[in-house]
Coordinates of C-alpha atoms in Angstrom, one line a residue:
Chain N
X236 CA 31.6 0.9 5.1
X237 CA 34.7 -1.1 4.0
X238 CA 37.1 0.2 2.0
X239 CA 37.2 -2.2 -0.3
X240 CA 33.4 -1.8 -1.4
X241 CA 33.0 0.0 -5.5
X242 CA 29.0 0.7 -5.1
X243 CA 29.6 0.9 -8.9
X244 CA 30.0 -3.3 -9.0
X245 CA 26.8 -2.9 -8.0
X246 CA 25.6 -1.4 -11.2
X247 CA 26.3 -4.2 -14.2
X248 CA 23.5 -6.4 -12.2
X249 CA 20.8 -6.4 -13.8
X250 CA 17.2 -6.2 -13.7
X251 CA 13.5 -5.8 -14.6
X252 CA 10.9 -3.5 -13.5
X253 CA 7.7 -4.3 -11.9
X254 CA 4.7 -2.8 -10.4
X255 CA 4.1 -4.8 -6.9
X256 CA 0.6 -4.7 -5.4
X257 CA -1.5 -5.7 -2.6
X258 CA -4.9 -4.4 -0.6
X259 CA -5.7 -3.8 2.7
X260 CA -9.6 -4.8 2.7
X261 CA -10.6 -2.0 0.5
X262 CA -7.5 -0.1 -0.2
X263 CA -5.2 -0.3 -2.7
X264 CA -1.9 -0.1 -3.3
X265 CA 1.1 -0.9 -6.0
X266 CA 4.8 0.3 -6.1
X267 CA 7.6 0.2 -8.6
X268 CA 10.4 -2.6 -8.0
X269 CA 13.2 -4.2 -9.5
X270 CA 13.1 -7.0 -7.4
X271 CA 11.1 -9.8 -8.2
X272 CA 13.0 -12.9 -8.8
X273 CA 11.9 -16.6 -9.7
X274 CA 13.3 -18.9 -6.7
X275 CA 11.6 -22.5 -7.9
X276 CA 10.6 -23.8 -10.9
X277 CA 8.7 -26.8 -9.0
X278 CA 6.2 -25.3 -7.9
X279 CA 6.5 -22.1 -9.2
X280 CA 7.6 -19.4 -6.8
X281 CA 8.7 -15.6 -6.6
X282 CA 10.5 -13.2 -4.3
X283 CA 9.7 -9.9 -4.2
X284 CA 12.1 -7.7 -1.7
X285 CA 10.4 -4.6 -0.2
X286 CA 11.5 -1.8 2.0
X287 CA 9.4 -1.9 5.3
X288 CA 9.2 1.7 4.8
X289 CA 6.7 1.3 2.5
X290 CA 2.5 1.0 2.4
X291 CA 3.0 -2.0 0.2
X292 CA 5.1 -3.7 2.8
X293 CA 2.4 -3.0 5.3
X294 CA -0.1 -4.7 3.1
X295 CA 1.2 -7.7 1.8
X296 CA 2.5 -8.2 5.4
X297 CA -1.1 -8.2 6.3
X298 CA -2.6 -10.0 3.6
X299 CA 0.0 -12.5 3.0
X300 CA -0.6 -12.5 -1.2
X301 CA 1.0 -9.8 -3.6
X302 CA 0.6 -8.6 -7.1
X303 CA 3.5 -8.5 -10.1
X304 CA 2.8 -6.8 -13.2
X305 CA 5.8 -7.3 -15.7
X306 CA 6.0 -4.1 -17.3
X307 CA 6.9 -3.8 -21.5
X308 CA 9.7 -1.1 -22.2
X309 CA 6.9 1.1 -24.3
X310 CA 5.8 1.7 -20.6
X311 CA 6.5 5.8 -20.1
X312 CA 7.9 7.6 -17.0
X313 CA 4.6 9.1 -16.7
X314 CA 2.4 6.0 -16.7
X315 CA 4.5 4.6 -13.5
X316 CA 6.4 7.0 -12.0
X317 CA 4.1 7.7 -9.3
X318 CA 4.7 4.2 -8.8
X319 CA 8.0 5.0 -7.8
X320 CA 7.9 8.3 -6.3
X321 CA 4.1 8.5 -4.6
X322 CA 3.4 7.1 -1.4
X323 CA -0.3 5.3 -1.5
X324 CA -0.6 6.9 2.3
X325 CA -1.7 10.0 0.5
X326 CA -2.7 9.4 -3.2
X327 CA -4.7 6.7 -4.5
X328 CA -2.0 4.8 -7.0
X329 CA -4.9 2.5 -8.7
X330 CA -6.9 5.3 -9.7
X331 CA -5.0 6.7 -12.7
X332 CA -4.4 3.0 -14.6
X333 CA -6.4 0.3 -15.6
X334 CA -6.3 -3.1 -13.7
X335 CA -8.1 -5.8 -13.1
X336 CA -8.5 -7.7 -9.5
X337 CA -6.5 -10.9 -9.7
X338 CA -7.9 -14.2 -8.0
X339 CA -6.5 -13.7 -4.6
X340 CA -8.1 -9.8 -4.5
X341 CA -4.7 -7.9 -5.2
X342 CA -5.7 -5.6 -8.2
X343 CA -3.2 -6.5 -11.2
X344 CA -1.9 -3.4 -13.4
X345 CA -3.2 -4.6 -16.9
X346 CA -1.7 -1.5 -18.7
X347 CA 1.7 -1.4 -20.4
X348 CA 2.0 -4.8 -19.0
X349 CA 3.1 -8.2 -20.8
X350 CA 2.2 -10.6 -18.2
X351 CA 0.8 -10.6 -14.2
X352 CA 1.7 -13.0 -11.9
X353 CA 0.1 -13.2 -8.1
X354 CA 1.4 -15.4 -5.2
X355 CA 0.3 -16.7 -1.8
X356 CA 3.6 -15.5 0.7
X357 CA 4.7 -19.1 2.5
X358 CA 7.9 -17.7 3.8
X359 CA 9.5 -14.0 5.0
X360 CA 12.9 -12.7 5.8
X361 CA 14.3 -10.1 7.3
X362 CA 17.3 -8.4 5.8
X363 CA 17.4 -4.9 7.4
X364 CA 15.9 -2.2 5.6
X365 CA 13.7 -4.6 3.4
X366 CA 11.8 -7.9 3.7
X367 CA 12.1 -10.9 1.1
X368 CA 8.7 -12.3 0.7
X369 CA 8.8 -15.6 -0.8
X370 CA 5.4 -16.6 -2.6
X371 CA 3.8 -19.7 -4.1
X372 CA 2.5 -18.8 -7.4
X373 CA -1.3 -19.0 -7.5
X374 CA -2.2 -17.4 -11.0
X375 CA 0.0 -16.1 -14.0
X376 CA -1.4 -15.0 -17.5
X377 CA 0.7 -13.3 -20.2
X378 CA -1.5 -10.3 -21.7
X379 CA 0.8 -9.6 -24.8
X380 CA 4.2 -9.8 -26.3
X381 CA 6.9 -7.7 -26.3
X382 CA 10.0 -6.5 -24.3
X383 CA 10.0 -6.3 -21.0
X384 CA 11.3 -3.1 -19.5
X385 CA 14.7 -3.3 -17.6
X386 CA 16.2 -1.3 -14.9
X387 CA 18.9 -1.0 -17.5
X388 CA 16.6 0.6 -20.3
X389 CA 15.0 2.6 -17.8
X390 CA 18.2 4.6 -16.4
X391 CA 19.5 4.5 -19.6
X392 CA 16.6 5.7 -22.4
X393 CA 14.5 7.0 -19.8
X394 CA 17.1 9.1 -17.6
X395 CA 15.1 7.5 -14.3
X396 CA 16.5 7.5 -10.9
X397 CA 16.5 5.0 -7.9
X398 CA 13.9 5.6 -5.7
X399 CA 15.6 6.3 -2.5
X400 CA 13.7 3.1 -1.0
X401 CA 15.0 0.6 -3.3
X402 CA 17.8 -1.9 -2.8
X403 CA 20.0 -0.1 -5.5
X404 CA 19.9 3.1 -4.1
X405 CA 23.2 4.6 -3.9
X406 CA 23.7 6.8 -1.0
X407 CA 25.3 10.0 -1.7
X408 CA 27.4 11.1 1.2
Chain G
X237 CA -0.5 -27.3 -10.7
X238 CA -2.8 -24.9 -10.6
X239 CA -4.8 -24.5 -14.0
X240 CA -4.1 -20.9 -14.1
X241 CA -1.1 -20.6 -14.4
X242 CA 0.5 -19.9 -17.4
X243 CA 4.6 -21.0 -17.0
X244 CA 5.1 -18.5 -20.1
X245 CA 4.3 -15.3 -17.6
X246 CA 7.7 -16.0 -15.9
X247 CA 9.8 -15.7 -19.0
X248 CA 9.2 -11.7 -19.4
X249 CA 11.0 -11.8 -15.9
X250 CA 14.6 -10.2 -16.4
X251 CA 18.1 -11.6 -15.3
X252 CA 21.6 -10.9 -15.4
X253 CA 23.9 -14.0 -16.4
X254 CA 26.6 -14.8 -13.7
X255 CA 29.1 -17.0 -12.4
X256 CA 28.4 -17.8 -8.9
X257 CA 32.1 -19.3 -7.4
X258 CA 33.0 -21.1 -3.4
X259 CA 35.6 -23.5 -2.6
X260 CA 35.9 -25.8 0.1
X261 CA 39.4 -26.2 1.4
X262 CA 41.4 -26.3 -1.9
X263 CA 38.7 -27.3 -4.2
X264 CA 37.1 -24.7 -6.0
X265 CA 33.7 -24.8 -7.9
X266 CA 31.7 -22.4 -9.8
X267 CA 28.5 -22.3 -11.7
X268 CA 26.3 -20.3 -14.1
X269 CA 23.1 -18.4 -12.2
X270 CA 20.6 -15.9 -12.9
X271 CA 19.7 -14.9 -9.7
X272 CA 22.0 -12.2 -8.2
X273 CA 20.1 -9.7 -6.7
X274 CA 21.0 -6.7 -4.2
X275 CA 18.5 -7.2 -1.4
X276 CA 19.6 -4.0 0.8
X277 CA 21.7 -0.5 -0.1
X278 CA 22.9 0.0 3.8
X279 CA 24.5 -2.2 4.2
X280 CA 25.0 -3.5 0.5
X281 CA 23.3 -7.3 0.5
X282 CA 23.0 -9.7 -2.1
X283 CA 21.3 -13.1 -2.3
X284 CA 21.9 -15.8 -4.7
X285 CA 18.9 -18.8 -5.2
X286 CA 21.1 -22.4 -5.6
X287 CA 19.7 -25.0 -6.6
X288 CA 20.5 -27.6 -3.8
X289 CA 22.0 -30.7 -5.8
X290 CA 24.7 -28.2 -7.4
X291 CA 28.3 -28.7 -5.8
X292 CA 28.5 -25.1 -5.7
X293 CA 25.2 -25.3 -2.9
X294 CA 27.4 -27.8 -0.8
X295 CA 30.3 -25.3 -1.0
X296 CA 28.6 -22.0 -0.1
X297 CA 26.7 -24.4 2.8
X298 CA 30.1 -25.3 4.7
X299 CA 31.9 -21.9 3.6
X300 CA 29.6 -19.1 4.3
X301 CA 31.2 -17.5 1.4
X302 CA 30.6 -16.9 -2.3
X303 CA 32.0 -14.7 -5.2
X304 CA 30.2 -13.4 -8.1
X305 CA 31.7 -12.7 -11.5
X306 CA 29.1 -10.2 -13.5
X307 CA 29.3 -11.3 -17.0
X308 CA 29.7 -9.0 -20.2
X309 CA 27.4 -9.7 -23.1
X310 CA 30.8 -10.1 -25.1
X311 CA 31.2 -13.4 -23.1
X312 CA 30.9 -16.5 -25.4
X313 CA 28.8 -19.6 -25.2
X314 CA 32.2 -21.7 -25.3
X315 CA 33.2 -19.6 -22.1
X316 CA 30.8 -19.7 -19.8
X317 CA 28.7 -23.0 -21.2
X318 CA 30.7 -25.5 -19.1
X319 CA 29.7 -23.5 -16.3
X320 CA 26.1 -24.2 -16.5
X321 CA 26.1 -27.6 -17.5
X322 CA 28.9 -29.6 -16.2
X323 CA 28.9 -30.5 -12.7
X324 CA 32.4 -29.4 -10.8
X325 CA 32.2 -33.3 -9.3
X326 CA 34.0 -34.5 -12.7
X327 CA 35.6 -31.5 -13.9
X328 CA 37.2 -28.7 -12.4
X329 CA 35.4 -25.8 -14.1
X330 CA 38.0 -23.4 -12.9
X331 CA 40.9 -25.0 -14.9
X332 CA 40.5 -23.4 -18.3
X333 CA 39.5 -19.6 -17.5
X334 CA 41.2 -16.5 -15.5
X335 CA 40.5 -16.0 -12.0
X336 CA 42.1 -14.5 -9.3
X337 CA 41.7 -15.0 -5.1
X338 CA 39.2 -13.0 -3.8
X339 CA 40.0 -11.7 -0.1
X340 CA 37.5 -14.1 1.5
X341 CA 39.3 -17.4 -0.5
X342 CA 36.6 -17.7 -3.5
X343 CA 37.9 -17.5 -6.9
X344 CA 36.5 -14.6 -8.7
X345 CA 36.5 -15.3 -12.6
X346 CA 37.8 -12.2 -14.3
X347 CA 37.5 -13.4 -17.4
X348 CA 34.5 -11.5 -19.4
X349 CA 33.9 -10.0 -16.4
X350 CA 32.7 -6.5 -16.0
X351 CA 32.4 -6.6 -12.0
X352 CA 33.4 -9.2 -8.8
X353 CA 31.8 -9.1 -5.8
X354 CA 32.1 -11.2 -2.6
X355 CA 29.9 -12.2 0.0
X356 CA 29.5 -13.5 3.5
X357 CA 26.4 -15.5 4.2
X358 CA 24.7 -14.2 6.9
X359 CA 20.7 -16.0 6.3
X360 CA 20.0 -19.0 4.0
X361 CA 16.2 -19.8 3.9
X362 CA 15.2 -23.1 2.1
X363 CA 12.9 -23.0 -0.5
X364 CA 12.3 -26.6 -1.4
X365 CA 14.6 -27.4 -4.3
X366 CA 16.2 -24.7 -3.7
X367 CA 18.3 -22.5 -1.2
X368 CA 18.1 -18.3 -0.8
X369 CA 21.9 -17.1 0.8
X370 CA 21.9 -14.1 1.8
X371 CA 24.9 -12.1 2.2
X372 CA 26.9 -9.2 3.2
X373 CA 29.1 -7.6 0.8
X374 CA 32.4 -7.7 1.8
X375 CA 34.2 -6.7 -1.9
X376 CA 33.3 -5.2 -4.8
X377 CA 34.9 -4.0 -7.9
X378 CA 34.7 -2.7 -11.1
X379 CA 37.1 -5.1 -13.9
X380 CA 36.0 -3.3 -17.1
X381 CA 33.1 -1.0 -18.5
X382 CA 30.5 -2.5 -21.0
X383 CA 27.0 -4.1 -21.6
X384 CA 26.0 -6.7 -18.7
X385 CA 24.9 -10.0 -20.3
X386 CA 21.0 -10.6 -20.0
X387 CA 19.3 -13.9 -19.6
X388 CA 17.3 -12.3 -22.5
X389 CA 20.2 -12.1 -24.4
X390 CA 21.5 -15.4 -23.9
X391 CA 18.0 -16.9 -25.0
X392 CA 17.8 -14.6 -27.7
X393 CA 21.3 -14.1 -29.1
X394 CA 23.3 -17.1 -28.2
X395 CA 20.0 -19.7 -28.4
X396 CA 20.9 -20.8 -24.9
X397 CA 18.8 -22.9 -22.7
X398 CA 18.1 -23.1 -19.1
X399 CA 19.7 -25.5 -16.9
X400 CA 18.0 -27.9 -15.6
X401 CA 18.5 -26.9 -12.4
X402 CA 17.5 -23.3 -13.0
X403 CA 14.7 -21.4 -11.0
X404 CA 13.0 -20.5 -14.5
X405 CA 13.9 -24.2 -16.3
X406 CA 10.0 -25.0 -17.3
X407 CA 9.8 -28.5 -17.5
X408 CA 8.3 -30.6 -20.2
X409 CA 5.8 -33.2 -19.4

């Protein structure tokens, strides 16, 4: 690690939070991220950056398509928490929310959510510990309005943690 | 385009505001972006998405090397505006704010600024209009504590508008 490296600068970027899904034929799967980013306005596409420790990475690998449920800040801990903290390798995610299966199969979190988004992947990269999937946008509907919950709101009013998988983890030595 | 989608799902997506700075021998450039984002913890990674007809692209292309001032929400239109729509062909954006040499050569604006970071670029993956750099972390610090200015907040508070050259810039037909 340099020396020169505050893991605090870190902290002022900023962020939403999103539920990230995808299927393996008939299984399901969604996790929590902060990392989905808009990379082109013409034609619309998204980045999502995933750990390739996780099922989700598995699956979109697979399937080549993903999921993105913007979540609204009224969203509680307990509603997707196990998003965050649950591996789908031993507990069925899906089961305890309400969703509706998007065009390209990927089941979209409708609950707490203010818009869904699913893309086709065209492009990946490796970056170490995580891939960037890039996507082409192939369906996007806004459900309702409201404020979209941040990664700021979340540590902040909701006392949440990194999950040790994400990008923004810091490691404790 | 695709019928379903809905170009007002992307706007619950959340940013931070930054200034995204390279130089190219002794000329030094800067611009306004929303998309910072750490891609790895170990090591720390971050990419930035450039639009490819921004000076700043041309700079980071031939450098290898960018900076990243994190903007406070204190930060005025009047400050940061020139950044995100002049171009640094005509006018050198770097003339009329604080900034100091970063150790890789980039200028880090300290101005309004609650953190720096620098980067080196170790993938770029083109995305059509625009360009993903991805980089290692090679500074960090903290400048001040205080609220991190939002995309959201600009739209919201200071009435901004997107660039044209922004990711999340819908256009009008």
């Amino acid at each position: 690690m340099c020396a020169e490296l505050n893991r605090k600068a870190f902290e002022n970027l900023s962020y939403g939070l999103y539920i990230v899904t995808s299927r393996n034929e008939n299984r399901l799967n969604g996790q929590i991220v902060n990392t989905v980013i808009q990379v082109t306005s013409e034609p619309p596409r998204v980045a999502v950056i995933i750990n390739k420790k996780n099922l989700t990475h598995e699956y979109i690998s697979q399937r080549q398509q993903f999921g993105v449920s913007v979540l609204e800040e009224a969203a509680p801990l307990t509603f997707f928490g196990p998003f965050g903290f649950r591996s789908g390798r031993d507990y069925d995610k899906l089961s305890k929310v309400q969703f509706k299966e998007g065009t390209t199969g990927c089941p979209l979190v409708t609950q707490y959510t203010l818009s869904v988004l699913e893309a086709k992947v065209i492009e990946r990269i490796d970056v170490g510990t995580h891939t960037v999937f890039i996507g082409d946008a192939v369906s996007s509907e806004v459900l309702k309005e409201g404020a979209p919950l941040t990664y700021h709101y979340y540590r902040e009013n909701l006392k949440g943690k990194p999950s040790r998988y994400s990008p923004t983890y810091i490691p404790t030595k």
